[in-house]
PDB file of C-alpha atoms in Angstrom:
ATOM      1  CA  UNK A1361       0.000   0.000   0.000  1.00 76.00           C
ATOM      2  CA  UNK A1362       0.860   3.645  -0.539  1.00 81.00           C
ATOM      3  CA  UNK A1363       2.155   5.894   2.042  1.00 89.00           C
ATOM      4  CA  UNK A1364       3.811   9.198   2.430  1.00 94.00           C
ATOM      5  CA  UNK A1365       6.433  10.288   5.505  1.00 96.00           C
ATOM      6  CA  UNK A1366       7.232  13.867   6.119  1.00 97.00           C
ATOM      7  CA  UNK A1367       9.928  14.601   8.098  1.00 93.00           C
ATOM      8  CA  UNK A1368       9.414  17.188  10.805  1.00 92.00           C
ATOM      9  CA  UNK A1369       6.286  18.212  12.075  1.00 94.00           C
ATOM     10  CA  UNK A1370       7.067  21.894  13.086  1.00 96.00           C
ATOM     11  CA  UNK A1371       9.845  23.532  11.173  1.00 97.00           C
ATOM     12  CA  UNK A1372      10.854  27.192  11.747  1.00 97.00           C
ATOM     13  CA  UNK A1373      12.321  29.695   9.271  1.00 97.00           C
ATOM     14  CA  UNK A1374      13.729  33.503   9.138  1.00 97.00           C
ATOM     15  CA  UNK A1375      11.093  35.768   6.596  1.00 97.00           C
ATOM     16  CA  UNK A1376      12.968  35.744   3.659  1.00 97.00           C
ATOM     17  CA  UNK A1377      14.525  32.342   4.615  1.00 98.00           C
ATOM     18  CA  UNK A1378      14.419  29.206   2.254  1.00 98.00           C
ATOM     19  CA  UNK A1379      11.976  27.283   2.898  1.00 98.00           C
ATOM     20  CA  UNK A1380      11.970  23.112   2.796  1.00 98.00           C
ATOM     21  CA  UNK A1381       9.383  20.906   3.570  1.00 98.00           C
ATOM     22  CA  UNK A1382      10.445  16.805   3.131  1.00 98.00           C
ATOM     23  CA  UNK A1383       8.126  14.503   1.718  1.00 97.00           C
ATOM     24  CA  UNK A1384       8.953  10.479   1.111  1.00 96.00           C
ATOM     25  CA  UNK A1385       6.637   8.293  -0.170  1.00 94.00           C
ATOM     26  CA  UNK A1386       6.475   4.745  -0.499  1.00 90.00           C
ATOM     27  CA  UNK A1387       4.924   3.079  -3.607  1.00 84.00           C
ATOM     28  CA  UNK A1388       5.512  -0.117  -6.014  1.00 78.00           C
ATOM     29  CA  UNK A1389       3.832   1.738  -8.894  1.00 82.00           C
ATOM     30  CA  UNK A1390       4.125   5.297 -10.684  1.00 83.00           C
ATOM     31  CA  UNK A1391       2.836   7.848  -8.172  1.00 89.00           C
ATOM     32  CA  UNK A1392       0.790  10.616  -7.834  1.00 92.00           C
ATOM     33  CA  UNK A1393       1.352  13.054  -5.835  1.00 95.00           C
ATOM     34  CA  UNK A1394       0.606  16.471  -4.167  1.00 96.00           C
ATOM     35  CA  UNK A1395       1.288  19.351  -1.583  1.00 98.00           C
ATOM     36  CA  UNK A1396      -1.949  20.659  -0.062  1.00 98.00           C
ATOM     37  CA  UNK A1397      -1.671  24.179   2.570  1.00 97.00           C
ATOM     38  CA  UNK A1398      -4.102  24.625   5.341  1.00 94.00           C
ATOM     39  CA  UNK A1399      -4.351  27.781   6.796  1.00 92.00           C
ATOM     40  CA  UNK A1400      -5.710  28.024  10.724  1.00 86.00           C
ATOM     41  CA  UNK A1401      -9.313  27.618  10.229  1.00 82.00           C
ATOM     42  CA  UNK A1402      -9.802  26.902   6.608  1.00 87.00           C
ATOM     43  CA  UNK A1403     -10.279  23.712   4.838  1.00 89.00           C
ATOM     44  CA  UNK A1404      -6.975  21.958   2.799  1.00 94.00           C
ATOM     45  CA  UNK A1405      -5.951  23.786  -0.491  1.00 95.00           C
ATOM     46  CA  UNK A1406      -3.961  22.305  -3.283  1.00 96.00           C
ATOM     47  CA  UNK A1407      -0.543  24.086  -3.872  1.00 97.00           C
ATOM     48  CA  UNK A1408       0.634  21.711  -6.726  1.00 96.00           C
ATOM     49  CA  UNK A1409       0.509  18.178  -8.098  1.00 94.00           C
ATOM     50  CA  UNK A1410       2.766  15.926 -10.011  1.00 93.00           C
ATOM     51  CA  UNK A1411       1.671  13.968 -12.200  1.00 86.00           C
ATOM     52  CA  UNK A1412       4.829  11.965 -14.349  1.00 81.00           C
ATOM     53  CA  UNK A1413       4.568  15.234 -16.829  1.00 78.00           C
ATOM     54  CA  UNK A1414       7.359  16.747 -15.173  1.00 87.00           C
ATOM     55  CA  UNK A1415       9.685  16.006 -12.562  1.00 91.00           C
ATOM     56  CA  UNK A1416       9.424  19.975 -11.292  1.00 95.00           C
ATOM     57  CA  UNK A1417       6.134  21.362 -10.464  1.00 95.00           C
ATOM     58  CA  UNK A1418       5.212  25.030  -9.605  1.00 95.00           C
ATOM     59  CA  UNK A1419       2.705  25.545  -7.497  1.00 95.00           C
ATOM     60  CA  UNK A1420       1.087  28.662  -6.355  1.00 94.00           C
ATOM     61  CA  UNK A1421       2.130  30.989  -3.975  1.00 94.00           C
ATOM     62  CA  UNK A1422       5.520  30.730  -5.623  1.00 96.00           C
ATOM     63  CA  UNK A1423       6.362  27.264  -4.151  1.00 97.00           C
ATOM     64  CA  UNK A1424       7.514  24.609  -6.222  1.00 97.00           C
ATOM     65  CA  UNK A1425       8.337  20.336  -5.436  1.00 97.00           C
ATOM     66  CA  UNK A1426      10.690  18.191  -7.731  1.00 96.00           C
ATOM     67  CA  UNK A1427       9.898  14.496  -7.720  1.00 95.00           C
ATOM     68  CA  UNK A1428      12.809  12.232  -7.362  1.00 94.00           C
ATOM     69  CA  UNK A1429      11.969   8.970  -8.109  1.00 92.00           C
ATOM     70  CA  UNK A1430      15.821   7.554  -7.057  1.00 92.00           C
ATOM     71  CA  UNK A1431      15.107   9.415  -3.989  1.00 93.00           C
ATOM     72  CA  UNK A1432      11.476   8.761  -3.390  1.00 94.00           C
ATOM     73  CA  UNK A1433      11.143  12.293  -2.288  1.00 95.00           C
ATOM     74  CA  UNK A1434       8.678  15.181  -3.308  1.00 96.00           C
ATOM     75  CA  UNK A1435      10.221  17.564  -0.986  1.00 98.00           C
ATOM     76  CA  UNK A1436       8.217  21.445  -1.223  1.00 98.00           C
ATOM     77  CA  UNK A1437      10.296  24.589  -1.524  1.00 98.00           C
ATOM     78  CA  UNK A1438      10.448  28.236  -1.355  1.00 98.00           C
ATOM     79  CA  UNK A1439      12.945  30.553  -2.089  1.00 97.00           C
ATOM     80  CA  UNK A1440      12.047  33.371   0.357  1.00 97.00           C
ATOM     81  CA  UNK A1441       9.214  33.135   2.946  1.00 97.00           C
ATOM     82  CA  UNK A1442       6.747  35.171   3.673  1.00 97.00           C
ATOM     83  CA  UNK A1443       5.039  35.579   6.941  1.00 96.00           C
ATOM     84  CA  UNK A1444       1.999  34.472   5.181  1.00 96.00           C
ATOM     85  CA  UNK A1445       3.565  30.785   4.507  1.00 97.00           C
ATOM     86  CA  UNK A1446       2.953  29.956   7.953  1.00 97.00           C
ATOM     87  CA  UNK A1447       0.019  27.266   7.852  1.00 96.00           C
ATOM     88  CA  UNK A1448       0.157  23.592   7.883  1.00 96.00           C
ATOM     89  CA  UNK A1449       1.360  21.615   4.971  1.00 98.00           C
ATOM     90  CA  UNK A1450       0.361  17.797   3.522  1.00 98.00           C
ATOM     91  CA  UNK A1451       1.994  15.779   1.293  1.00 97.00           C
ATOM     92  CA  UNK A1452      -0.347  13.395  -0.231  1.00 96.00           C
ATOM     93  CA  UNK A1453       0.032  10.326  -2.655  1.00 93.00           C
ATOM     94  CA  UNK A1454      -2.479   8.698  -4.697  1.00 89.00           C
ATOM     95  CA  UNK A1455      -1.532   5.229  -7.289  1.00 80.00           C
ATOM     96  CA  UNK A1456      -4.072   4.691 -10.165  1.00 70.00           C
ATOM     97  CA  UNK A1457      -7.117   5.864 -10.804  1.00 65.00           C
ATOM     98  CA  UNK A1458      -9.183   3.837  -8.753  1.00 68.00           C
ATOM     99  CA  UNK A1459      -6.591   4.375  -5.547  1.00 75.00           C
ATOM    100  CA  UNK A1460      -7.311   6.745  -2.794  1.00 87.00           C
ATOM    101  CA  UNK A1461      -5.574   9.988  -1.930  1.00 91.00           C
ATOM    102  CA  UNK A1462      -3.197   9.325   1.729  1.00 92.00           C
ATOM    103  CA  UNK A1463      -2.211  11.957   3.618  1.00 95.00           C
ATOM    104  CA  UNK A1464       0.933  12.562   5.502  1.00 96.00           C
ATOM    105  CA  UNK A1465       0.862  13.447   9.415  1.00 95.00           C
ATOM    106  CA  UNK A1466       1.889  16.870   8.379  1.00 97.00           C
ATOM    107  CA  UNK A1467       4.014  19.709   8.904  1.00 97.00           C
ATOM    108  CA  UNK A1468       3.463  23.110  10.666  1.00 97.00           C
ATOM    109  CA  UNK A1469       5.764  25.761   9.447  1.00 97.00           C
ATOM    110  CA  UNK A1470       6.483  28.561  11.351  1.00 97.00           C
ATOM    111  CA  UNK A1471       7.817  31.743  10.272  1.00 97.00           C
ATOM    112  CA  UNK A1472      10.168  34.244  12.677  1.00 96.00           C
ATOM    113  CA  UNK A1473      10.382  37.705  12.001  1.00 93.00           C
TER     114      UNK A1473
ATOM    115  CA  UNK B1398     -20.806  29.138  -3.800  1.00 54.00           C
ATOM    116  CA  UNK B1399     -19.742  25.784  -6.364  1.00 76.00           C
ATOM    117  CA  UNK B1400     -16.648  24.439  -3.873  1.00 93.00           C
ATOM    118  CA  UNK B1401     -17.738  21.380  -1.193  1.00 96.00           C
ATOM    119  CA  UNK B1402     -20.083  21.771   1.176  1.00 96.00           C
ATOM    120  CA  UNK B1403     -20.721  20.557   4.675  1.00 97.00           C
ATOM    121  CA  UNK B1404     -22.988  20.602   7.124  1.00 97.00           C
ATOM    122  CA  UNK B1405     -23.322  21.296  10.326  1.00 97.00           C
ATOM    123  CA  UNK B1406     -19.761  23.208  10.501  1.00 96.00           C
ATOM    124  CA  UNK B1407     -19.671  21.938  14.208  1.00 97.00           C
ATOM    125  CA  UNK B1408     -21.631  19.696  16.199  1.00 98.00           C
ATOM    126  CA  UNK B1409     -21.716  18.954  20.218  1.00 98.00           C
ATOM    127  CA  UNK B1410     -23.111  15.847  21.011  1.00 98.00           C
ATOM    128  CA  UNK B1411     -23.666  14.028  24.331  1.00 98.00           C
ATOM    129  CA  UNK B1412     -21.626  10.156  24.336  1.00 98.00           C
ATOM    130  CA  UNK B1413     -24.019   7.660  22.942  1.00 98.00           C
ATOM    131  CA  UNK B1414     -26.212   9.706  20.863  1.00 98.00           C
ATOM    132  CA  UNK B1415     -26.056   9.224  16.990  1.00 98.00           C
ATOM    133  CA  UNK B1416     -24.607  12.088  14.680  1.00 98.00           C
ATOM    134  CA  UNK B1417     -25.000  12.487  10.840  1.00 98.00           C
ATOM    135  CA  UNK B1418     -22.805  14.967   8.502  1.00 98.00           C
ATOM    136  CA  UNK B1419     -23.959  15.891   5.185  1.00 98.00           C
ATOM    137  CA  UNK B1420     -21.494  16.417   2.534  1.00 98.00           C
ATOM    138  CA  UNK B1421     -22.426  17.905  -0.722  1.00 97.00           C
ATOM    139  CA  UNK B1422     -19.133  17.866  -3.359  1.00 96.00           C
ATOM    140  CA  UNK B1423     -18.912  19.883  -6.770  1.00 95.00           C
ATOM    141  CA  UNK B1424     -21.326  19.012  -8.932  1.00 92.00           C
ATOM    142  CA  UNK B1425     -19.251  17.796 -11.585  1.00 89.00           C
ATOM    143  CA  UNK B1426     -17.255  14.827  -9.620  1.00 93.00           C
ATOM    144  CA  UNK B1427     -18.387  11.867  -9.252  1.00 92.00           C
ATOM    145  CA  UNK B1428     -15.614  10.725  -6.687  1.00 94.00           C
ATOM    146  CA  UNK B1429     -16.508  11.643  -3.015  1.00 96.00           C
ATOM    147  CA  UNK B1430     -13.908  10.670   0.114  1.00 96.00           C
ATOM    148  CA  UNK B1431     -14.459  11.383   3.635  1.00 97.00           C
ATOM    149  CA  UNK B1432     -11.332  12.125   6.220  1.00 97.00           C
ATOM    150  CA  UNK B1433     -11.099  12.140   9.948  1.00 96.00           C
ATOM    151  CA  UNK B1434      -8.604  14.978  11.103  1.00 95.00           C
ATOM    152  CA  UNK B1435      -7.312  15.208  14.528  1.00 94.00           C
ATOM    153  CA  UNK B1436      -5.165  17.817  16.176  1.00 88.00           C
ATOM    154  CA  UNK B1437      -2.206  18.075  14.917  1.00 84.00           C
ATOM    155  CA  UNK B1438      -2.690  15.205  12.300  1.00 90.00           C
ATOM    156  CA  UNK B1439      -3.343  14.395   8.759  1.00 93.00           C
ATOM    157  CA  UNK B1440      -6.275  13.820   7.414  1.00 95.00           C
ATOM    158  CA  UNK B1441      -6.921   9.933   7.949  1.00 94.00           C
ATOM    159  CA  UNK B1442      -8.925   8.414   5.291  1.00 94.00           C
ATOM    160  CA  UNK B1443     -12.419   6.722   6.135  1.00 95.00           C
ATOM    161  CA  UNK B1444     -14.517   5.805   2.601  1.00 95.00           C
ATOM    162  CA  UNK B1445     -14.860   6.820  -0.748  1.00 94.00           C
ATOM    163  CA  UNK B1446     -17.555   6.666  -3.460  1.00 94.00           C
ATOM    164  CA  UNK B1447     -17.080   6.507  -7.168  1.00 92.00           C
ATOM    165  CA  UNK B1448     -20.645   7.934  -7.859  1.00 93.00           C
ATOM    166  CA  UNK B1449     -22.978   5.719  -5.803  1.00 93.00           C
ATOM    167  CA  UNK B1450     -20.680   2.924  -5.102  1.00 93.00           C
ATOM    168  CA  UNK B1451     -18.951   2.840  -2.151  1.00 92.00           C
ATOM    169  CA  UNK B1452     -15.203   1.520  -3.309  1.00 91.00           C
ATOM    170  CA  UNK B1453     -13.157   1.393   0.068  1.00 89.00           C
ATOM    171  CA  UNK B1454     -13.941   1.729   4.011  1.00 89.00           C
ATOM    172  CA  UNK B1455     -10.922   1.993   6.219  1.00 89.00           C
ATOM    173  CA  UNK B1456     -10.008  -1.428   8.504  1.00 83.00           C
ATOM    174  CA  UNK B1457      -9.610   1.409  11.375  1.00 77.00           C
ATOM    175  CA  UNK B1458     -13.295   2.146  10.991  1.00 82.00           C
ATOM    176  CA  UNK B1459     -15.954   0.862  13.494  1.00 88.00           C
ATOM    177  CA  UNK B1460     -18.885  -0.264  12.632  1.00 93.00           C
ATOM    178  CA  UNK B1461     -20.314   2.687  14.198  1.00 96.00           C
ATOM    179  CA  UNK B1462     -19.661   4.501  11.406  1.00 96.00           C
ATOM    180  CA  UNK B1463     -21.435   4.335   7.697  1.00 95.00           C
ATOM    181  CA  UNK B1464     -22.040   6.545   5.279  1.00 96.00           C
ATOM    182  CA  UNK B1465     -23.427   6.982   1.948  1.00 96.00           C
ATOM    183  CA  UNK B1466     -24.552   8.212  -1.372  1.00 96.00           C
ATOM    184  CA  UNK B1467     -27.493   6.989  -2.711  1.00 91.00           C
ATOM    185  CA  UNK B1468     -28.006   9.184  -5.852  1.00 87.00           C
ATOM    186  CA  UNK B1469     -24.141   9.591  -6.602  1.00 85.00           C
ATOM    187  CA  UNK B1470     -24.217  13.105  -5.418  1.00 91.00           C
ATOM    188  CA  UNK B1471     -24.696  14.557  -1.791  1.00 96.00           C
ATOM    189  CA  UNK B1472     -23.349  11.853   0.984  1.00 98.00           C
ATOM    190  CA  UNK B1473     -23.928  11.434   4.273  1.00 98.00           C
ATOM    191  CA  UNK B1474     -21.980   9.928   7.284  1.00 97.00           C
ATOM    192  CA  UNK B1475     -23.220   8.627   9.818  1.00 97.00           C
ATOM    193  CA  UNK B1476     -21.566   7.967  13.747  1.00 97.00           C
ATOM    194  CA  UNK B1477     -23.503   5.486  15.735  1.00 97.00           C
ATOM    195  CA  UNK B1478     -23.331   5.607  19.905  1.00 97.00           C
ATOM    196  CA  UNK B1479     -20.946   8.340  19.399  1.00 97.00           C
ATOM    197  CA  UNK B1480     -17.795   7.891  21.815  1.00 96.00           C
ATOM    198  CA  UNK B1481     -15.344  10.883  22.747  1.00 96.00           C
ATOM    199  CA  UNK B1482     -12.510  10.002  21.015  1.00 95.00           C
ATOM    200  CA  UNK B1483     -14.705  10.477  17.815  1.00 96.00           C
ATOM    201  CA  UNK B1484     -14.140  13.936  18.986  1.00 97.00           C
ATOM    202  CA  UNK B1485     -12.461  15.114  15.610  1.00 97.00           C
ATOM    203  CA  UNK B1486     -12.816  17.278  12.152  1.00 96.00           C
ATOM    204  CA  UNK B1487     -14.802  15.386   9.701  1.00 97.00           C
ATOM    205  CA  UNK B1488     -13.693  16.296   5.924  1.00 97.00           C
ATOM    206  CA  UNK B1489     -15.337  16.052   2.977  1.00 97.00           C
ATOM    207  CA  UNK B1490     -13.294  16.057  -0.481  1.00 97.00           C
ATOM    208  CA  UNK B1491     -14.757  15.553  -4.490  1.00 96.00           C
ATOM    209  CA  UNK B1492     -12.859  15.210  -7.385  1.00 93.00           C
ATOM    210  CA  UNK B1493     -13.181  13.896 -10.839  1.00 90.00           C
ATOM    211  CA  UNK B1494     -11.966  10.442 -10.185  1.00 80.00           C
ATOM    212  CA  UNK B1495      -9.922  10.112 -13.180  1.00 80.00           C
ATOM    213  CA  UNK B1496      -6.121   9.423 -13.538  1.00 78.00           C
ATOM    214  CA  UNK B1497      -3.886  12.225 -11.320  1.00 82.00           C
ATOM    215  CA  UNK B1498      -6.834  14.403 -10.021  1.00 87.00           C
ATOM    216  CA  UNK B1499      -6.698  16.009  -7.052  1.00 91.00           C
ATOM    217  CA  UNK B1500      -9.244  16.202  -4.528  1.00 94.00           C
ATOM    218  CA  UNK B1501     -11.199  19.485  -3.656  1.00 95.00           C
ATOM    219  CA  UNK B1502     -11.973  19.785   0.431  1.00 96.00           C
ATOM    220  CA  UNK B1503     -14.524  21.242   2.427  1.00 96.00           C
ATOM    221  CA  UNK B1504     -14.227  23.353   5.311  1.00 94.00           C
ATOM    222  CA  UNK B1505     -15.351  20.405   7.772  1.00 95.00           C
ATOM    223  CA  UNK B1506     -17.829  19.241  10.483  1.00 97.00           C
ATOM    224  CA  UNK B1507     -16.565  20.021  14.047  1.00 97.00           C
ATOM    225  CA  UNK B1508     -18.048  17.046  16.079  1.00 98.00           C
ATOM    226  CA  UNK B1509     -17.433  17.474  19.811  1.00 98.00           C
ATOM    227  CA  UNK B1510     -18.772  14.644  22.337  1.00 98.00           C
ATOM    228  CA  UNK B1511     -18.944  15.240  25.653  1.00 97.00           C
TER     229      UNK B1511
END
């Protein structure tokens, strides 16, 4: 079955700061997978997806995740954070069409001033 | 409003009584999945639907717990003799069901049992 680690579940970063989130999944077939943001009080939003078209993804809100398949990462990144990043943050992985969509425990990002 | 809808947004129930969520997903996908989110956790996967049909329930799921969709579009959970560790968010997601999709969430039923 399909699953999905992230490492860290509260990371801290400087505004301005690169930001890295780690995502490793676990899969015996092609995967699909995605980044989803949830801001305090709001449902989960999608920040980007990959889908085998190509092995770096932008997302919105200027992030962006590379799939390494030697790796079996799909760690998220941003160059320079914003005070705005700070939310919680899922990696999720899905495997065929009929498959269903696991989450990862999460991480909470904070960001300092 | 054409995003996922739920209702109640929060519920307070006393132990033992019965609950049911309503969950109605964009009108355009036919694949329906319901989460259980605790503090500080992911969302854990409970069912999903593929229009009416009900493809996968969780092994971690009581039998307490059932939901459904009759017509293929709004669904329904239901929580039998409610205990308080169902104390939780209760997330709704729809999506397209095809190859790659992702899935489109709702803002959540609050159940609290006391």
């Amino acid at each position: 079955a399909q699953s999905v680690t992230q490492l860290g579940s509260h990371v801290s970063v400087s505004e301005g700061a690169l930001v890295l989130l780690r995502c490793n999944y676990s899969s015996s077939v092609p995967p699909y997978l995605f980044w989803y943001v949830q801001y305090p009080n709001q449902g989960l939003q999608l920040l980007l997806k990959y889908t085998s078209a190509a092995t770096l993804v932008k997302g919105i809100n200027g992030f962006e995740a590379e799939f390494k398949k030697s790796e079996t990462s799909f760690h998220l990144t941003k160059p320079s954070a914003h005070m705005s990043d700070a939310a919680e943050y899922f990696c999720a992985v899905s495997v065929g069409s009929d498959d269903k969509i696991i989450f990862g425990k999460g991480t909470r990002l904070h960001i300092l001033p | 409003d054409t995003g996922v809808s739920q209702n109640p947004r929060h519920k307070i129930t006393k132990r033992g009584q019965n609950v049911t969520f309503r969950c109605d997903p964009i009108s355009e996908h036919n694949r329906l999945y319901w989460y259980r989110q605790t503090l500080g956790q992911g969302p854990e996967f409970l069912t999903y639907f593929q229009n009416e049909a009900q493809l996968e329930k969780s092994r971690l799921l009581s039998d307490r717990f059932s939901a459904e969709r009759p017509k293929g579009s709004f669904s329904t959970l239901e929580i039998q003799r409610t205990e308080q560790g169902d104390s939780a968010m209760y997330l709704c997601a729809s999506s397209f069901g095809r190859v790659g999709t992702e899935a489109f969430f709702g803002q959540g039923t609050r159940l609290t049992v006391v």
